[in-house]
Amino acid sequence: MDQKKVGLFLKTLRKEKNITQEVLAEALNVSGRTVSRWETGSNMPDISLLAELSEFYQVSIPEIINGERKSENMNEETKATALKMAEYSKNEQKTQKRKIISACLMLFGVFIIISALAIFPNESSWGSIYATVGGAVLTAGVYLAVKSVTVKMTPQILSIVGCAVVLFGIFTVSDYIAVTEFRQVPRFSYEKSYGENEVEHKTLFYTVIQKNPGTAHESVEIVK
């Protein structure tokens, strides 16, 4: 099934009626953005809306699926339409399944991150490891969620980059607050250097010195 062809056909039908996307959206009780996605081929109408579109435009559902008005060779068109309807239904089920999986991944990713930050102390590297794993799971969920609404690669790539940047910012800010407000060592340091009665923790933006670790006189401060 050629989504671009179907989208162009829907756009042509709307222009023949001389109405805007907003007017059609109001008639079908959907958003104008949804209509735009149909007509660009980025998304397809739900099966429940095909009958409404068919009645509104006075065309058959097979014609919408085919992306063109019926031709003389009805037998071949009927067979092809049956196959396309099966493919349409399969794609619809795949999209719904992808949405469910993406939601589960996002929830599981958030759960791992919160658990890692709450259970493991800042001194333990396991906290940062599990938080990073949770971030990867969350990013995968966001990617699938975006992929279920658009076939374009640019939004999918941007969703991955954006999620990674947001998580990096959250981890960085939480580390900085832990150091400055609670006098804890940074969880996401990339290097530790051990000296006499002190440990140096290096992060991307600053270095933290932990003096007299494990004693009553322990102190944590940022040196740069």
Short mmCIF file of C-alpha atoms in Angstrom, two decimals, residues 14-195:
data_model
loop_
_atom_site.label_atom_id
_atom_site.label_comp_id
_atom_site.label_asym_id
_atom_site.label_seq_id
_atom_site.Cartn_x
_atom_site.Cartn_y
_atom_site.Cartn_z
CA ARG A 14 -10.66 17.57 -0.13
CA LYS A 15 -9.71 20.19 -2.72
CA GLU A 16 -12.52 18.98 -4.98
CA LYS A 17 -14.92 19.81 -2.15
CA ASN A 18 -13.13 23.16 -1.75
CA ILE A 19 -12.74 22.83 2.02
CA THR A 20 -9.78 23.33 4.35
CA GLN A 21 -8.10 20.74 6.52
CA GLU A 22 -9.65 22.39 9.56
CA VAL A 23 -13.17 22.02 8.15
CA LEU A 24 -12.61 18.34 7.43
CA ALA A 25 -11.04 17.80 10.85
CA GLU A 26 -14.08 19.35 12.54
CA ALA A 27 -16.44 17.19 10.50
CA LEU A 28 -14.60 14.00 11.47
CA ASN A 29 -13.90 15.14 15.05
CA VAL A 30 -10.11 14.90 14.67
CA SER A 31 -7.32 17.47 14.80
CA GLY A 32 -6.13 19.47 11.81
CA ARG A 33 -2.67 18.02 12.35
CA THR A 34 -4.10 14.51 11.96
CA VAL A 35 -5.63 15.43 8.60
CA SER A 36 -2.29 16.92 7.53
CA ARG A 37 -0.52 13.66 8.37
CA TRP A 38 -3.03 11.72 6.28
CA GLU A 39 -2.50 13.92 3.26
CA THR A 40 1.30 13.86 3.47
CA GLY A 41 1.35 10.09 3.82
CA SER A 42 3.04 10.26 7.23
CA ASN A 43 0.12 8.45 8.82
CA MET A 44 -3.04 6.65 7.78
CA PRO A 45 -6.63 7.10 8.99
CA ASP A 46 -7.83 4.61 11.57
CA ILE A 47 -9.99 1.83 10.16
CA SER A 48 -12.96 3.28 12.05
CA LEU A 49 -12.59 6.53 10.09
CA LEU A 50 -12.42 4.97 6.62
CA ALA A 51 -16.22 4.58 6.47
CA GLU A 52 -16.70 8.23 7.50
CA LEU A 53 -14.19 9.42 4.88
CA SER A 54 -15.88 7.22 2.26
CA GLU A 55 -19.30 8.72 3.03
CA PHE A 56 -17.97 12.28 3.30
CA TYR A 57 -16.17 12.18 -0.05
CA GLN A 58 -18.71 9.88 -1.77
CA VAL A 59 -16.07 7.35 -2.77
CA SER A 60 -15.67 3.71 -1.86
CA ILE A 61 -13.31 2.42 0.82
CA PRO A 62 -11.38 0.40 -1.82
CA GLU A 63 -10.84 3.61 -3.77
CA ILE A 64 -9.36 5.26 -0.67
CA ILE A 65 -7.11 2.27 0.01
CA ASN A 66 -6.00 2.21 -3.64
CA GLY A 67 -5.44 5.94 -3.68
CA GLU A 68 -7.43 6.42 -6.89
CA ARG A 69 -10.95 6.15 -8.32
CA LYS A 70 -12.00 2.74 -9.63
CA SER A 71 -10.96 1.71 -13.12
CA GLU A 72 -12.61 -0.58 -15.61
CA ASN A 73 -10.78 -3.71 -14.48
CA MET A 74 -12.79 -4.31 -11.30
CA ASN A 75 -11.77 -7.93 -10.74
CA GLU A 76 -8.08 -7.17 -10.53
CA GLU A 77 -8.76 -4.11 -8.42
CA THR A 78 -10.91 -6.10 -6.00
CA LYS A 79 -8.18 -8.67 -5.51
CA ALA A 80 -5.53 -6.02 -5.05
CA THR A 81 -7.76 -4.11 -2.64
CA ALA A 82 -8.37 -7.22 -0.53
CA LEU A 83 -4.63 -7.67 -0.20
CA LYS A 84 -4.14 -4.02 0.65
CA MET A 85 -6.91 -4.14 3.26
CA ALA A 86 -5.19 -7.10 4.89
CA GLU A 87 -1.91 -5.19 4.82
CA TYR A 88 -3.64 -2.10 6.22
CA SER A 89 -5.08 -4.08 9.11
CA LYS A 90 -1.71 -5.69 9.76
CA ASN A 91 0.01 -2.30 9.80
CA GLU A 92 -2.65 -0.97 12.16
CA GLN A 93 -2.08 -3.85 14.57
CA LYS A 94 1.67 -3.37 14.32
CA THR A 95 1.31 0.34 15.14
CA GLN A 96 -0.84 -0.37 18.19
CA LYS A 97 1.58 -3.03 19.38
CA ARG A 98 4.49 -0.61 18.94
CA LYS A 99 2.67 2.02 21.01
CA ILE A 100 2.11 -0.44 23.86
CA ILE A 101 5.74 -1.58 23.79
CA SER A 102 7.00 2.01 23.72
CA ALA A 103 4.88 2.93 26.76
CA CYS A 104 6.15 -0.10 28.67
CA LEU A 105 9.76 0.71 27.78
CA MET A 106 9.41 4.33 28.89
CA LEU A 107 7.83 3.36 32.20
CA PHE A 108 10.43 0.65 32.80
CA GLY A 109 13.25 3.03 31.92
CA VAL A 110 11.99 5.65 34.38
CA PHE A 111 11.60 2.93 37.03
CA ILE A 112 15.21 1.78 36.55
CA ILE A 113 16.56 5.34 36.75
CA ILE A 114 14.63 6.20 39.92
CA SER A 115 15.54 2.89 41.53
CA ALA A 116 19.22 3.30 40.68
CA LEU A 117 19.37 6.82 42.12
CA ALA A 118 17.41 5.87 45.23
CA ILE A 119 19.00 2.54 46.12
CA PHE A 120 22.70 2.91 45.33
CA PRO A 121 24.83 5.48 47.21
CA ASN A 122 26.72 8.10 45.22
CA GLU A 123 30.03 6.35 45.91
CA SER A 124 28.83 3.20 44.14
CA SER A 125 29.42 3.02 40.40
CA TRP A 126 26.41 0.72 40.08
CA GLY A 127 24.06 3.67 40.50
CA SER A 128 25.42 5.44 37.43
CA ILE A 129 25.55 2.18 35.46
CA TYR A 130 21.92 1.27 36.12
CA ALA A 131 20.80 4.88 35.60
CA THR A 132 22.50 4.87 32.20
CA VAL A 133 20.85 1.55 31.31
CA GLY A 134 17.50 3.00 32.36
CA GLY A 135 18.17 6.05 30.20
CA ALA A 136 18.86 3.80 27.21
CA VAL A 137 15.61 1.89 27.79
CA LEU A 138 13.68 5.15 28.13
CA THR A 139 15.24 6.50 24.91
CA ALA A 140 14.26 3.31 23.06
CA GLY A 141 10.68 3.77 24.26
CA VAL A 142 10.59 7.39 23.09
CA TYR A 143 12.00 6.34 19.69
CA LEU A 144 9.28 3.70 19.22
CA ALA A 145 6.60 6.19 20.28
CA VAL A 146 7.77 8.67 17.64
CA LYS A 147 8.13 5.91 15.03
CA SER A 148 4.52 4.88 15.57
CA VAL A 149 3.26 8.33 14.47
CA THR A 150 5.67 9.20 11.66
CA VAL A 151 7.71 7.34 9.05
CA LYS A 152 10.16 10.20 8.58
CA MET A 153 13.69 9.60 9.81
CA THR A 154 14.41 13.17 10.95
CA PRO A 155 11.87 13.23 13.83
CA GLN A 156 12.98 9.74 14.88
CA ILE A 157 16.63 10.76 15.04
CA LEU A 158 15.76 14.02 16.80
CA SER A 159 13.76 12.08 19.40
CA ILE A 160 16.82 9.98 20.26
CA VAL A 161 19.15 12.98 20.40
CA GLY A 162 16.65 15.08 22.36
CA CYS A 163 16.01 12.34 24.91
CA ALA A 164 19.76 11.78 25.37
CA VAL A 165 20.35 15.52 25.88
CA VAL A 166 17.52 15.81 28.41
CA LEU A 167 18.74 12.79 30.39
CA PHE A 168 22.30 14.12 30.32
CA GLY A 169 21.05 17.44 31.66
CA ILE A 170 19.02 15.78 34.42
CA PHE A 171 21.94 13.61 35.52
CA THR A 172 24.33 16.58 35.45
CA VAL A 173 22.03 18.87 37.44
CA SER A 174 21.20 16.16 40.00
CA ASP A 175 24.92 15.51 40.50
CA TYR A 176 25.67 19.20 40.95
CA ILE A 177 22.87 19.57 43.51
CA ALA A 178 24.10 16.49 45.38
CA VAL A 179 27.60 18.00 45.60
CA THR A 180 26.71 21.60 46.45
CA GLU A 181 23.64 21.09 48.67
CA PHE A 182 24.13 17.67 50.25
CA ARG A 183 27.94 17.43 50.16
CA GLN A 184 27.87 14.11 48.33
CA VAL A 185 30.34 12.93 45.72
CA PRO A 186 29.21 13.08 42.08
CA ARG A 187 27.60 9.89 40.86
CA PHE A 188 28.51 10.38 37.19
CA SER A 189 32.25 11.06 37.41
CA TYR A 190 34.34 9.59 34.61
CA GLU A 191 37.59 9.30 36.62
CA LYS A 192 38.61 8.84 40.26
CA SER A 193 42.10 9.53 41.62
CA TYR A 194 43.03 8.35 45.09
CA GLY A 195 45.52 10.29 47.20
#
